[in-house]
């Protein structure tokens, strides 16, 4: 491994990138995984989970299922299934509920849910490897649901497509609302994440639940930022989802997402470790290899943090590497600087200082600036 690659690896594959985290649960774990690989993390829980241990709806549904056995019970989330059993135990109904669940066809959506089912001393009838509710629905419809009573543990929000399809097939569907997603008590972090996304201050946003994705889109819509957010997701900010169910609210808005093959936090982070560096711009400039990342630049593998104004200038220069970019155009790239071209000179001086290699950017007297691209790179210079 050469010296440049070694220096790059020392910083971690996500060094110089900023990743937004919308998770309410396991946010610390996800943030730690990202930070360990060099990323800067902006955490903004897009919702909060409200347990329903004291909720009359959950108590009523539990008593109803104990008294009148369903034919099928569908467990959709591990935390939700555990919460249901714990709530029943708190009401003194735990043993009665477990006894009832041993007599029904119990379906578990994926391995994590299956683990919670077995931890309760139960055995699932079947579980899809895909963790997809669509596959669960297909199995039920193939079996035939007409006249059957099916209990569905709701995972924070209704499952209208799933429930409606069962009812259209003739099933009686009983919802088991174990917990609800609610807006965060402090909306400030969400707004800061939205502002960072639309201003391209983020390189990626991670989603680990469909309600979180829906909540972020809803807040963007309330603030009039939805078109800008969707544009950002379509071009510069990577929307990374833990799986296909999580991606549904984004896909409904026409957003293409990236997803790992295995629907877990570790593979999600590994996916970003490949995806973000692959999108970074690398250029041979003045005898150095320059890689432009979100909030930093790698110069021959050495990480150089750069202020936001400097990154704006550098990205503008990199759109036409080797060509002269006029000061007026660079001024437009600087946010909130008015008409004083002196702001370009100030920001450019700070950029050169941050890069530590002044010759990377050449001044063309009375015209502007350009990246000193290597002629071997095959890009023409503006004479």
C-alpha positions in Angstrom: 0.0 0.0 0.0 1.5 3.4 -1.0 1.9 6.3 1.4 -1.1 8.2 0.0 -3.4 5.3 0.5 -2.1 4.7 4.0 -2.7 8.3 5.0 -6.2 8.1 3.6 -7.0 4.9 5.5 -5.7 6.4 8.7 -8.5 9.0 8.7 -11.2 6.4 7.9 -13.3 6.0 4.8 -15.9 8.6 5.9 -13.4 11.3 6.9 -14.5 14.7 5.5 -18.1 13.7 5.1 -21.1 14.7 7.2 -24.0 12.3 7.7 -27.4 13.1 9.1 -29.0 10.6 11.5 -32.8 10.6 11.8 -33.2 7.6 14.1 -35.0 7.8 17.4 -33.9 4.3 18.5 -30.3 3.1 18.4 -29.1 6.5 17.3 -26.1 6.4 19.6 -25.0 3.1 18.1 -25.4 4.3 14.5 -23.6 7.6 15.3 -20.7 5.7 16.9 -20.4 3.4 13.9 -20.2 6.5 11.6 -17.9 8.5 13.8 -15.5 5.5 14.1 -15.1 5.6 10.4 -14.3 9.3 10.3 -17.7 10.9 9.6 -19.1 14.0 11.3 -22.6 13.2 12.5 -25.6 15.5 12.8 -28.3 13.8 14.9 -31.9 14.9 14.6 -34.4 12.4 15.7 -37.3 12.9 13.3 -39.8 11.4 15.8 -40.1 9.8 19.2 -41.5 6.5 20.3 -44.3 6.6 22.8 -44.9 3.3 24.6 -48.5 2.4 25.1 -48.3 0.3 28.3 -51.1 2.4 29.8 -53.1 2.8 26.6 -56.6 1.6 26.6 -56.5 0.6 23.0 -53.7 -1.9 23.5 -55.4 -3.3 26.7 -58.7 -3.7 24.9 -57.1 -5.4 21.9 -55.1 -7.8 24.2 -58.2 -8.7 26.2 -60.2 -9.3 23.0 -57.5 -11.6 21.6 -57.3 -13.6 24.8 -61.1 -14.0 25.0 -61.6 -14.7 21.3 -58.7 -16.4 19.6 -57.5 -15.1 16.2 -56.5 -17.5 13.5 -53.2 -15.6 12.7 -51.0 -13.2 14.6 -48.5 -11.1 12.6 -45.6 -9.8 14.6 -44.0 -6.9 12.7 -41.2 -5.5 14.9 -39.0 -6.9 17.6 -39.4 -3.9 19.9 -43.1 -3.8 19.4 -43.6 -7.5 20.2 -41.4 -7.3 23.3 -43.4 -4.2 24.4 -46.7 -6.0 23.9 -45.6 -8.9 26.1 -44.2 -6.6 28.8 -47.4 -4.5 28.8 -49.5 -7.6 29.2 -47.3 -8.7 32.1 -47.8 -5.3 33.7 -51.6 -5.8 33.5 -51.4 -9.4 34.9 -52.3 -10.8 31.5 -48.8 -12.0 30.4 -49.3 -15.7 30.9 -52.8 -15.6 29.4 -51.5 -13.8 26.3 -48.6 -16.3 25.8 -51.0 -19.2 26.2 -53.2 -17.8 23.5 -50.3 -17.1 21.2 -49.2 -20.7 21.5 -52.5 -21.8 19.9 -52.4 -19.5 16.8 -50.5 -19.3 13.5 -47.7 -16.9 14.5 -45.9 -15.1 11.6 -42.7 -13.0 12.3 -41.5 -10.4 9.9 -37.8 -11.2 9.7 -35.1 -12.6 11.9 -35.1 -9.8 14.6 -38.8 -10.3 15.2 -38.3 -14.1 15.2 -35.7 -13.6 17.9 -38.2 -11.7 20.1 -40.8 -14.3 19.5 -38.5 -17.1 20.6 -37.2 -15.1 23.6 -40.8 -15.1 24.8 -40.9 -18.9 24.7 -42.9 -19.0 21.5 -42.3 -20.5 18.1 -43.2 -18.8 14.9 -45.0 -20.7 12.1 -43.1 -18.9 9.4 -40.8 -15.9 8.8 -39.7 -14.4 5.4 -36.0 -14.0 4.8 -36.6 -10.7 3.1 -38.2 -9.0 6.2 -40.8 -7.7 3.8 -44.4 -7.2 4.8 -45.3 -7.7 1.1 -44.0 -11.3 1.4 -46.1 -11.8 4.5 -49.1 -10.5 2.7 -48.5 -12.7 -0.3 -48.3 -15.8 1.9 -51.5 -15.0 3.7 -53.4 -14.3 0.5 -52.1 -17.5 -1.0 -53.4 -19.4 2.0 -56.7 -17.6 1.7 -58.0 -15.2 4.3 -61.7 -15.2 3.7 -63.5 -15.6 7.1 -60.2 -15.7 9.0 -59.4 -13.4 12.0 -56.0 -11.9 11.7 -54.3 -9.8 14.4 -51.5 -7.4 13.3 -49.1 -5.8 15.7 -48.8 -2.3 14.3 -45.3 -0.9 14.1 -45.9 2.8 15.1 -48.2 3.7 12.3 -51.1 2.1 10.4 -50.3 -0.4 7.6 -53.1 0.7 5.3 -52.0 -1.3 2.2 -51.5 -4.4 4.2 -54.6 -4.2 6.2 -56.8 -3.1 3.3 -55.6 -6.1 1.2 -56.5 -8.5 3.9 -59.9 -7.0 4.4 -60.5 -7.0 0.7 -59.8 -10.8 0.8 -62.5 -11.2 3.4 -60.4 -11.2 6.6 -61.3 -9.6 9.9 -58.3 -7.6 10.9 -57.6 -6.7 14.5 -54.9 -4.0 15.0 -52.5 -4.3 18.0 -51.1 -0.7 18.6 -48.1 -1.4 20.8 -46.5 2.0 20.5 -46.9 5.2 18.4 -44.5 7.5 16.6 -45.0 11.1 17.7 -43.2 14.3 16.5 -40.1 15.1 18.5 -40.5 17.3 21.6 -37.8 19.6 20.2 -38.2 20.3 16.5 -35.0 22.4 16.4 -32.6 19.6 15.5 -34.9 18.4 12.6 -35.0 22.0 11.2 -31.2 22.2 11.5 -30.8 18.9 9.6 -33.3 20.1 6.9 -31.4 23.4 6.5 -28.1 21.5 6.3 -29.5 19.1 3.7 -30.9 21.8 1.3 -27.7 23.9 1.6 -25.6 20.8 0.8 -24.1 20.8 4.3 -24.8 17.1 4.5 -23.4 14.3 2.2 -25.9 11.7 3.3 -29.0 11.2 5.5 -29.7 7.8 7.1 -33.2 6.4 7.7 -33.9 3.4 9.9 -37.7 3.5 9.9 -40.4 4.5 7.5 -42.1 6.8 10.0 -38.9 8.8 10.4 -38.6 9.3 6.7 -42.3 10.3 6.5 -41.8 12.7 9.4 -38.8 14.4 7.8 -40.7 14.9 4.5 -43.7 16.2 6.4 -41.7 18.8 8.3 -39.9 19.9 5.1 -43.4 20.3 3.5 -44.6 22.4 6.5 -41.6 24.7 6.1 -41.9 25.0 2.3 -38.6 23.2 1.8 -39.9 19.9 0.3 -39.0 20.7 -3.4 -35.5 21.7 -2.3 -35.1 18.6 -0.1 -36.2 16.3 -2.9 -33.8 18.0 -5.3 -30.9 17.6 -2.8 -31.7 13.9 -2.4 -31.8 13.6 -6.2 -28.4 15.1 -6.8 -26.0 15.8 -3.9 -27.3 14.3 -0.6 -27.4 10.5 -0.5 -30.6 9.1 1.2 -29.5 5.9 2.8 -32.2 3.5 4.1 -31.7 0.4 6.2 -34.2 -1.5 4.0 -37.0 -1.3 1.4 -39.8 -0.8 4.0 -38.0 2.2 5.4 -37.5 3.6 1.8 -41.2 3.6 0.9 -42.1 7.2 1.9 -39.1 8.5 0.0 -39.8 6.3 -3.1 -43.4 7.6 -3.1 -41.9 11.1 -3.6 -39.8 9.8 -6.5 -36.5 9.6 -4.5 -34.1 6.9 -5.4 -32.4 5.5 -2.2 -29.5 3.3 -1.5 -29.9 0.3 0.7 -27.6 -2.5 2.0 -28.2 -6.1 1.0 -28.6 -7.0 4.7 -31.1 -4.7 6.6 -28.9 -3.9 9.6 -27.0 -0.8 10.9 -23.5 -2.3 10.2 -24.2 -3.0 6.5 -25.8 0.5 6.2 -22.6 2.1 7.4 -20.5 -0.1 5.2 -22.6 0.9 2.2 -21.9 4.6 3.0 -18.2 3.8 3.3 -18.3 2.7 -0.3 -20.8 5.1 -1.7 -19.6 8.5 -0.4 -15.9 8.1 -1.3 -16.9 6.8 -4.8 -18.8 10.1 -5.4 -16.0 12.3 -4.3 -14.2 14.3 -7.0 -10.5 13.4 -7.4 -8.2 15.6 -9.5 -4.4 15.7 -10.1 -3.5 19.3 -9.2 0.0 20.9 -9.2 1.7 17.6 -8.6 -0.8 16.5 -5.9 -3.8 14.3 -5.8 -6.8 16.3 -4.5 -10.0 14.6 -3.4 -12.9 17.0 -2.7 -15.2 15.7 0.1 -18.1 17.2 1.9 -16.4 19.5 4.5 -12.8 18.6 3.9 -10.2 17.9 1.2 -7.7 15.0 1.0 -4.4 16.3 -0.4 -2.2 13.3 -1.1 -4.3 11.4 1.4 -3.9 14.0 4.2 -7.2 15.4 5.6 -7.5 19.1 5.3 -10.7 20.6 7.0 -11.9 23.6 4.9 -14.4 26.3 6.0 -17.8 26.2 4.2 -17.0 29.3 2.1 -13.8 27.7 1.0 -15.6 24.5 0.0 -18.0 26.6 -2.1 -15.2 28.2 -3.9 -13.3 24.9 -4.4 -16.4 23.1 -5.8 -17.0 26.0 -8.2 -13.4 25.8 -9.5 -13.6 22.0 -9.7 -16.6 22.2 -12.1 -14.2 23.5 -14.7 -10.7 22.3 -13.5 -7.9 24.1 -15.2 -10.1 26.9 -16.6 -10.2 30.4 -15.2 -13.3 31.1 -13.2 -14.1 34.9 -12.9 -14.4 36.5 -9.5 -18.0 37.5 -10.2 -18.9 33.8 -10.6 -17.0 32.8 -7.5 -18.8 35.6 -5.6 -22.1 34.1 -6.5 -21.0 30.8 -5.0 -20.4 32.5 -1.6 -23.6 32.6 0.5 -24.6 36.1 1.8 -21.6 38.1 0.6 -23.4 40.8 -1.4 -21.5 42.4 -4.3 -18.0 43.0 -2.8 -15.5 40.9 -4.7 -13.1 41.4 -1.9 -15.0 38.6 -0.1 -13.7 36.2 -2.8 -10.1 37.2 -2.1 -10.6 36.8 1.7 -12.3 33.4 1.3 -9.7 32.3 -1.2 -6.8 33.2 1.2 -8.4 31.1 3.9 -9.0 28.2 1.5 -5.3 28.2 0.4 -4.3 28.3 4.1 -6.6 25.4 4.9 -5.2 23.3 2.0 -1.7 24.0 3.1 -0.5 24.0 -0.6 -1.0 27.5 -2.1 0.0 26.5 -5.6 -3.1 24.2 -6.0 -5.0 27.4 -6.9 -3.6 29.9 -9.3 -4.4 33.6 -9.5 -5.0 34.9 -13.0 -4.5 38.7 -12.7 -7.6 40.7 -13.4 -9.5 37.6 -14.5 -10.0 35.2 -11.6 -8.7 31.9 -10.3 -8.2 28.4 -11.5 -7.2 25.0 -10.2 -3.7 24.1 -11.5 -4.8 20.9 -13.1 -2.0 18.6 -14.4 -1.8 18.8 -18.2 -1.7 15.0 -18.2 -5.2 15.0 -16.9 -6.4 15.8 -20.4 -8.4 18.9 -19.5 -7.8 22.0 -21.5 -6.4 25.2 -19.9 -8.0 28.5 -20.6 -5.1 30.3 -22.3 
